[in-house]
CSV table of C-alpha atoms in Angstrom, one decimal:
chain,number,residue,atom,x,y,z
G,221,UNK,CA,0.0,0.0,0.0
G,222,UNK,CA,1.0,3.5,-0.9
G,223,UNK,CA,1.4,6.4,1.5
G,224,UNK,CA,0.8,10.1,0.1
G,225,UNK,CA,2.8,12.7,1.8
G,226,UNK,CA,0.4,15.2,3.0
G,227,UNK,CA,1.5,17.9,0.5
G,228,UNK,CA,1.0,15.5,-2.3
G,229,UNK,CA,-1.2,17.4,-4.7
G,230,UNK,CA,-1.5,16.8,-8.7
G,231,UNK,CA,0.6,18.3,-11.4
G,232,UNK,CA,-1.9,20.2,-13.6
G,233,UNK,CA,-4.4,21.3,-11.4
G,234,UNK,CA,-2.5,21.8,-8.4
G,235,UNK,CA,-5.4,20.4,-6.1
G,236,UNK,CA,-4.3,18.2,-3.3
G,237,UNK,CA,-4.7,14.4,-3.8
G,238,UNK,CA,-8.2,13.0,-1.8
G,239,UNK,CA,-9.4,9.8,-0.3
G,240,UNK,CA,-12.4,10.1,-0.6
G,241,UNK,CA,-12.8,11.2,-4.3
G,242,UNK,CA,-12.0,9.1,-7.0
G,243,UNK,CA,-11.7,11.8,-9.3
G,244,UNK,CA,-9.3,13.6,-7.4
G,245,UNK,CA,-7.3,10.6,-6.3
G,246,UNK,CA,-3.9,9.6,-7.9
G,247,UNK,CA,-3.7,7.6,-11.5
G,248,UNK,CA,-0.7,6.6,-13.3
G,249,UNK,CA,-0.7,6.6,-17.0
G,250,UNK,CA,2.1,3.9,-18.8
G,251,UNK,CA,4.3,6.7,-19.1
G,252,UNK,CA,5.0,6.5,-15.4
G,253,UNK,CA,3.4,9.9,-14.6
G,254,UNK,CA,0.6,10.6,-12.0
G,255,UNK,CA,-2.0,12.7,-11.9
G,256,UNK,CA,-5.7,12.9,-10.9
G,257,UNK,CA,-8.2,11.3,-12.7
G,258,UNK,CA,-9.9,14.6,-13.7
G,259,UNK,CA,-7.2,16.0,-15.2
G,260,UNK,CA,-6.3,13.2,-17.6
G,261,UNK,CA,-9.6,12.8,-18.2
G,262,UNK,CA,-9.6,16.2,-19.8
G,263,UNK,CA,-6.1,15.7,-21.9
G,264,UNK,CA,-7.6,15.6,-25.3
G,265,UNK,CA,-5.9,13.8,-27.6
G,266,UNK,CA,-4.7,11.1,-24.8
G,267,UNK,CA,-0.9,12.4,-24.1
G,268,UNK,CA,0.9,13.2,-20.7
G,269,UNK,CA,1.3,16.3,-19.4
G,270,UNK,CA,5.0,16.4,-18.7
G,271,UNK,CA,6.2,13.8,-21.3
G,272,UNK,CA,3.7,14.0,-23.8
G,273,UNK,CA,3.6,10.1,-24.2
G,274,UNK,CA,0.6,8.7,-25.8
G,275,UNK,CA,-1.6,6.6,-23.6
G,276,UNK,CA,-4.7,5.1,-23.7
G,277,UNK,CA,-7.5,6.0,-21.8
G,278,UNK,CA,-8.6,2.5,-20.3
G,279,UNK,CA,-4.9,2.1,-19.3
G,280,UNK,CA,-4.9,4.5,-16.6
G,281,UNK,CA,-4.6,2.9,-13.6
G,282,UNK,CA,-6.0,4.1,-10.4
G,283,UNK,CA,-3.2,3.9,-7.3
G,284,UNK,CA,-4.3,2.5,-3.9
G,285,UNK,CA,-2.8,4.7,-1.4
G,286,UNK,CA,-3.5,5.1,2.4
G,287,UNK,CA,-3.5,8.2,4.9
G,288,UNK,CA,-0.4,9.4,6.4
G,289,UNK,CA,-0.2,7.9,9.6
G,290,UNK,CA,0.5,10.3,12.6
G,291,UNK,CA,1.0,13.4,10.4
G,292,UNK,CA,2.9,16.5,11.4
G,293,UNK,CA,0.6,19.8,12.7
G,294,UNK,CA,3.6,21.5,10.9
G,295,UNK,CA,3.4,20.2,8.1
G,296,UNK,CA,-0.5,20.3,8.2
G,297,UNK,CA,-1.1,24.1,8.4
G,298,UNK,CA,2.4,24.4,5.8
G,299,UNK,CA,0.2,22.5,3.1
G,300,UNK,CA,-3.3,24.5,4.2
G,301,UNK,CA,-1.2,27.7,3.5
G,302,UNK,CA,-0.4,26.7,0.1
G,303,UNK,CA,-3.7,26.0,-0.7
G,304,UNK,CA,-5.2,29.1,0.5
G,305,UNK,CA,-2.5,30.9,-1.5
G,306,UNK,CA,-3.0,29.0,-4.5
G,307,UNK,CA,-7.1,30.0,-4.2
G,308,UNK,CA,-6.1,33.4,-3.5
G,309,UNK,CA,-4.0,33.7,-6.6
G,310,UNK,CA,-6.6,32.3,-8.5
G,311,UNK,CA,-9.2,34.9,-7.4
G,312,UNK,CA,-7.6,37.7,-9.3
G,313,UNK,CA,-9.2,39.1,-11.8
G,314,UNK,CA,-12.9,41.0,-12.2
G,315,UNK,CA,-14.5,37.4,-13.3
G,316,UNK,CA,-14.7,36.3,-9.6
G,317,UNK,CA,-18.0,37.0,-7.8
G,318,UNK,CA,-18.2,39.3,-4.8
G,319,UNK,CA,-18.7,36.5,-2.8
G,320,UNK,CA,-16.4,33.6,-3.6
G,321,UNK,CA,-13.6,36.6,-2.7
G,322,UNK,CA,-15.9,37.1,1.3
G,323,UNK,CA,-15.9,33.2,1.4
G,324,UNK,CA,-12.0,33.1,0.9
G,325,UNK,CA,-10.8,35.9,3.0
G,326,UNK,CA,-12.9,34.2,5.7
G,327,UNK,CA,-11.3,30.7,5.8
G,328,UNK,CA,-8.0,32.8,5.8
G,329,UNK,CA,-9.0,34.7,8.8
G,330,UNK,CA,-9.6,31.4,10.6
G,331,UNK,CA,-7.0,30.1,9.5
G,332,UNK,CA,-4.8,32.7,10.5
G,333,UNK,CA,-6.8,32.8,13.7
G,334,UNK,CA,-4.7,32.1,17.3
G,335,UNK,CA,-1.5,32.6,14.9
G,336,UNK,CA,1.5,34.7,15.4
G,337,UNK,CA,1.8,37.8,13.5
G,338,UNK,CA,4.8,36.8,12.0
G,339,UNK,CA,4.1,33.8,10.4
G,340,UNK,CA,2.5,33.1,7.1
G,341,UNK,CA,3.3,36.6,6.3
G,342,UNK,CA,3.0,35.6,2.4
G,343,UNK,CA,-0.4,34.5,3.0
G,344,UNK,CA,-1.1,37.7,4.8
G,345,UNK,CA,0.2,39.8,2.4
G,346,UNK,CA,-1.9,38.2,0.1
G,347,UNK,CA,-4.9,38.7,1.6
G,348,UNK,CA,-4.5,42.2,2.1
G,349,UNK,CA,-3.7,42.5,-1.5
G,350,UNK,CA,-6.9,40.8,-2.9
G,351,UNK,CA,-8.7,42.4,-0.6
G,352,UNK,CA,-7.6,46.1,-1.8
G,353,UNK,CA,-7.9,44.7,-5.3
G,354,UNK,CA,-11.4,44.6,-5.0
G,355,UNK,CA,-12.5,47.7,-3.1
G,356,UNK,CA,-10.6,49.4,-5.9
G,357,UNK,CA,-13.0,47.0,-8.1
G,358,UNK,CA,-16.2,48.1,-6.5
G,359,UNK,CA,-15.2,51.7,-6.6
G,360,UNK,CA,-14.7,52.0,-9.8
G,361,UNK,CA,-17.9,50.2,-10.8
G,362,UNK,CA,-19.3,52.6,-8.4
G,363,UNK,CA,-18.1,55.6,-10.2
G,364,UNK,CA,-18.7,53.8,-13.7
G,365,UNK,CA,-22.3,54.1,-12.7
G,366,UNK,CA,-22.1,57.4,-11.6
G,367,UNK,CA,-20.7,58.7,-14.7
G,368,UNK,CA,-23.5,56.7,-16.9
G,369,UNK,CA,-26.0,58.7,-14.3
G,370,UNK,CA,-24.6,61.9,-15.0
G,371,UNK,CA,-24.3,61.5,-19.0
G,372,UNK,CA,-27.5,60.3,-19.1
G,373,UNK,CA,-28.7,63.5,-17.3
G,374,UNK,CA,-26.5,66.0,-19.0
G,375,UNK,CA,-28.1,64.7,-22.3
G,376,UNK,CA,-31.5,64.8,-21.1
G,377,UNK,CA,-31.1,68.3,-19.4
G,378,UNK,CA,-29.5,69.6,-23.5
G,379,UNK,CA,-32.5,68.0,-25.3
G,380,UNK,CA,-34.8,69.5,-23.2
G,381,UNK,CA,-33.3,73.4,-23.5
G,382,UNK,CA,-32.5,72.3,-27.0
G,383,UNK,CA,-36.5,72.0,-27.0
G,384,UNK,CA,-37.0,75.1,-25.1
G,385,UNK,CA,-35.3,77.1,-27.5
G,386,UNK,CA,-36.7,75.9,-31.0
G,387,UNK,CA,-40.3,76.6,-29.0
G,388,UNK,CA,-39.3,80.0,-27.7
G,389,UNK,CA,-37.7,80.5,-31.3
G,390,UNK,CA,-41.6,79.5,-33.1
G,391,UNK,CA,-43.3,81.2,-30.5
G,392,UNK,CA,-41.1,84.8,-31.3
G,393,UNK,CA,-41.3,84.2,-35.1
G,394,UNK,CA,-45.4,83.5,-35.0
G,395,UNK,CA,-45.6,86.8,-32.6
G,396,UNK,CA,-43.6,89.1,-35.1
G,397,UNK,CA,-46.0,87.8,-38.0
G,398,UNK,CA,-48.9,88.3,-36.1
G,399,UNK,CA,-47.6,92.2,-35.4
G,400,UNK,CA,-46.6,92.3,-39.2
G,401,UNK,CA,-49.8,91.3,-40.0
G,402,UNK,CA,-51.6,93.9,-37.9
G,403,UNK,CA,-49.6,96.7,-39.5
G,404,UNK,CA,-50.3,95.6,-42.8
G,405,UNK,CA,-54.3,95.8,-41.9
G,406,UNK,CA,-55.1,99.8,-42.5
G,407,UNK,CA,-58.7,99.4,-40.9
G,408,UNK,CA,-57.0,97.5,-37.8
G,409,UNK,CA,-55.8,100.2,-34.6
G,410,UNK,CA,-54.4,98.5,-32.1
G,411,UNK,CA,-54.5,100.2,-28.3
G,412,UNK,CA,-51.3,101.9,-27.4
G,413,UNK,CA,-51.9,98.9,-24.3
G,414,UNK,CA,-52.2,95.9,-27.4
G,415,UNK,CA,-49.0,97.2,-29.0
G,416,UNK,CA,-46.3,97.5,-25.5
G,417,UNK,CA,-48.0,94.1,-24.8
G,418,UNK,CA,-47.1,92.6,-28.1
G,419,UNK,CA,-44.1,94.5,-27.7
G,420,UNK,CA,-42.8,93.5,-24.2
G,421,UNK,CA,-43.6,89.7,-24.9
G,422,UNK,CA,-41.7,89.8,-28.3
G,423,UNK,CA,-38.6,91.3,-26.6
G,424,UNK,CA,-38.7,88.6,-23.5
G,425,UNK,CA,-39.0,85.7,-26.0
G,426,UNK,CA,-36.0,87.5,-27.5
G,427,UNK,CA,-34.1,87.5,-25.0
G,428,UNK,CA,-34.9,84.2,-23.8
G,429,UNK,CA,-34.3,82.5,-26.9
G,430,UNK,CA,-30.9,84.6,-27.2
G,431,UNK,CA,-29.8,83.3,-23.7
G,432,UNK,CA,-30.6,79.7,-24.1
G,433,UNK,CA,-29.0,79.3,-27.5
G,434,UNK,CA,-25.2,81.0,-25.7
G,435,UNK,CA,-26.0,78.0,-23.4
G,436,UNK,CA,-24.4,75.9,-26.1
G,437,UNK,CA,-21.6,78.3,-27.7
């Protein structure tokens, strides 16, 4: 019977070597190699790996291994380490969800529970890292939003003063016919009142329409 060391993890995938899954447990190929079934089941055409041998796929051979009897502490938490660094290098990247990254830093935190400060400091400093990595993330998706919010407003608030101003523009142009037109009518007096009323409200439009087309000089 074979005995895995502890740290005893497979080539391509890098995933520790299990007992209780038969995918994840050590086969050898005729080559010599071993690696989890998973992996060489995903080799396509059939070749190793590392040698890049040929082999058929009902020639791999699953080993029988047992647990490591009376295993270290040490060497326990010095394997668990790798691991969590190997998930934490692997979270990099915007593709990972909000809450695989929560999940993670959390089995680091108890892991790094009751510990001295200055041990696994590469796992620490990795933690940190990730963990700034993604509030940086999340702030800039914040701010993304918030400029899409404000474009989308600034384009609204110029198609509606764009609007304001071809009205105000019609409105002016209809009120200076309609005076034309009175002036042209010889039997039509208009009140001294009638004409500064036209007047005035032909001059405001004026000036409106004046100061909302310098809005976009």
């Amino acid at each position: 019977m074979l005995v895995l060391h502890p740290s005893s993890r497979c080539d391509v995938c890098l995933d520790p070597y299990s007992w209780d899954d038969a995918a994840l447990s050590p086969h050898a190929i005729p080559c010599g190699h071993i690696f989890c079934k998973t992996c060489l089941g995903a080799v396509i055409p059939s070749s190793c790996p590392l040698c890049r041998k040929a082999f058929a796929p009902d020639r791999i051979k699953k080993l029988h291994v047992d647990r490591p009897e009376n295993a270290d502490p040490g060497q326990e938490d010095e394997t668990r380490e790798t691991e969590l660094l190997r998930s934490l290098s692997l979270s990099w990247g915007e593709s990972t969800p909000q809450e695989d990254i929560e999940a993670l830093t959390g089995e680091v935190t108890t892991f790094l529970e009751n510990k001295a400060d200055d041990v696994c400091i590469a796992l620490r400093k990795a933690q940190d890292g990730i963990l700034q990595y993604h509030k940086l993330r999340k702030k800039r998706e914040k701010d993304r939003a918030m400029i899409i919010t404000m474009n989308r407003l600034l384009k609204t608030t110029i198609e509606r003063a764009e609007e304001d101003s071809r009205l105000s523009k019609s409105i002016e142009e209809s009120l200076i016919l309609e005076r034309d037109r009175f002036k042209t009518i010889p039997s039509v007096k208009l009140s001294s009142r009638s004409s500064r009323q036209i007047w005035r409200n032909t001059n405001i439009l004026r000036i409106h329409s004046r100061n909302l087309r310098n809005l976009f000089l």
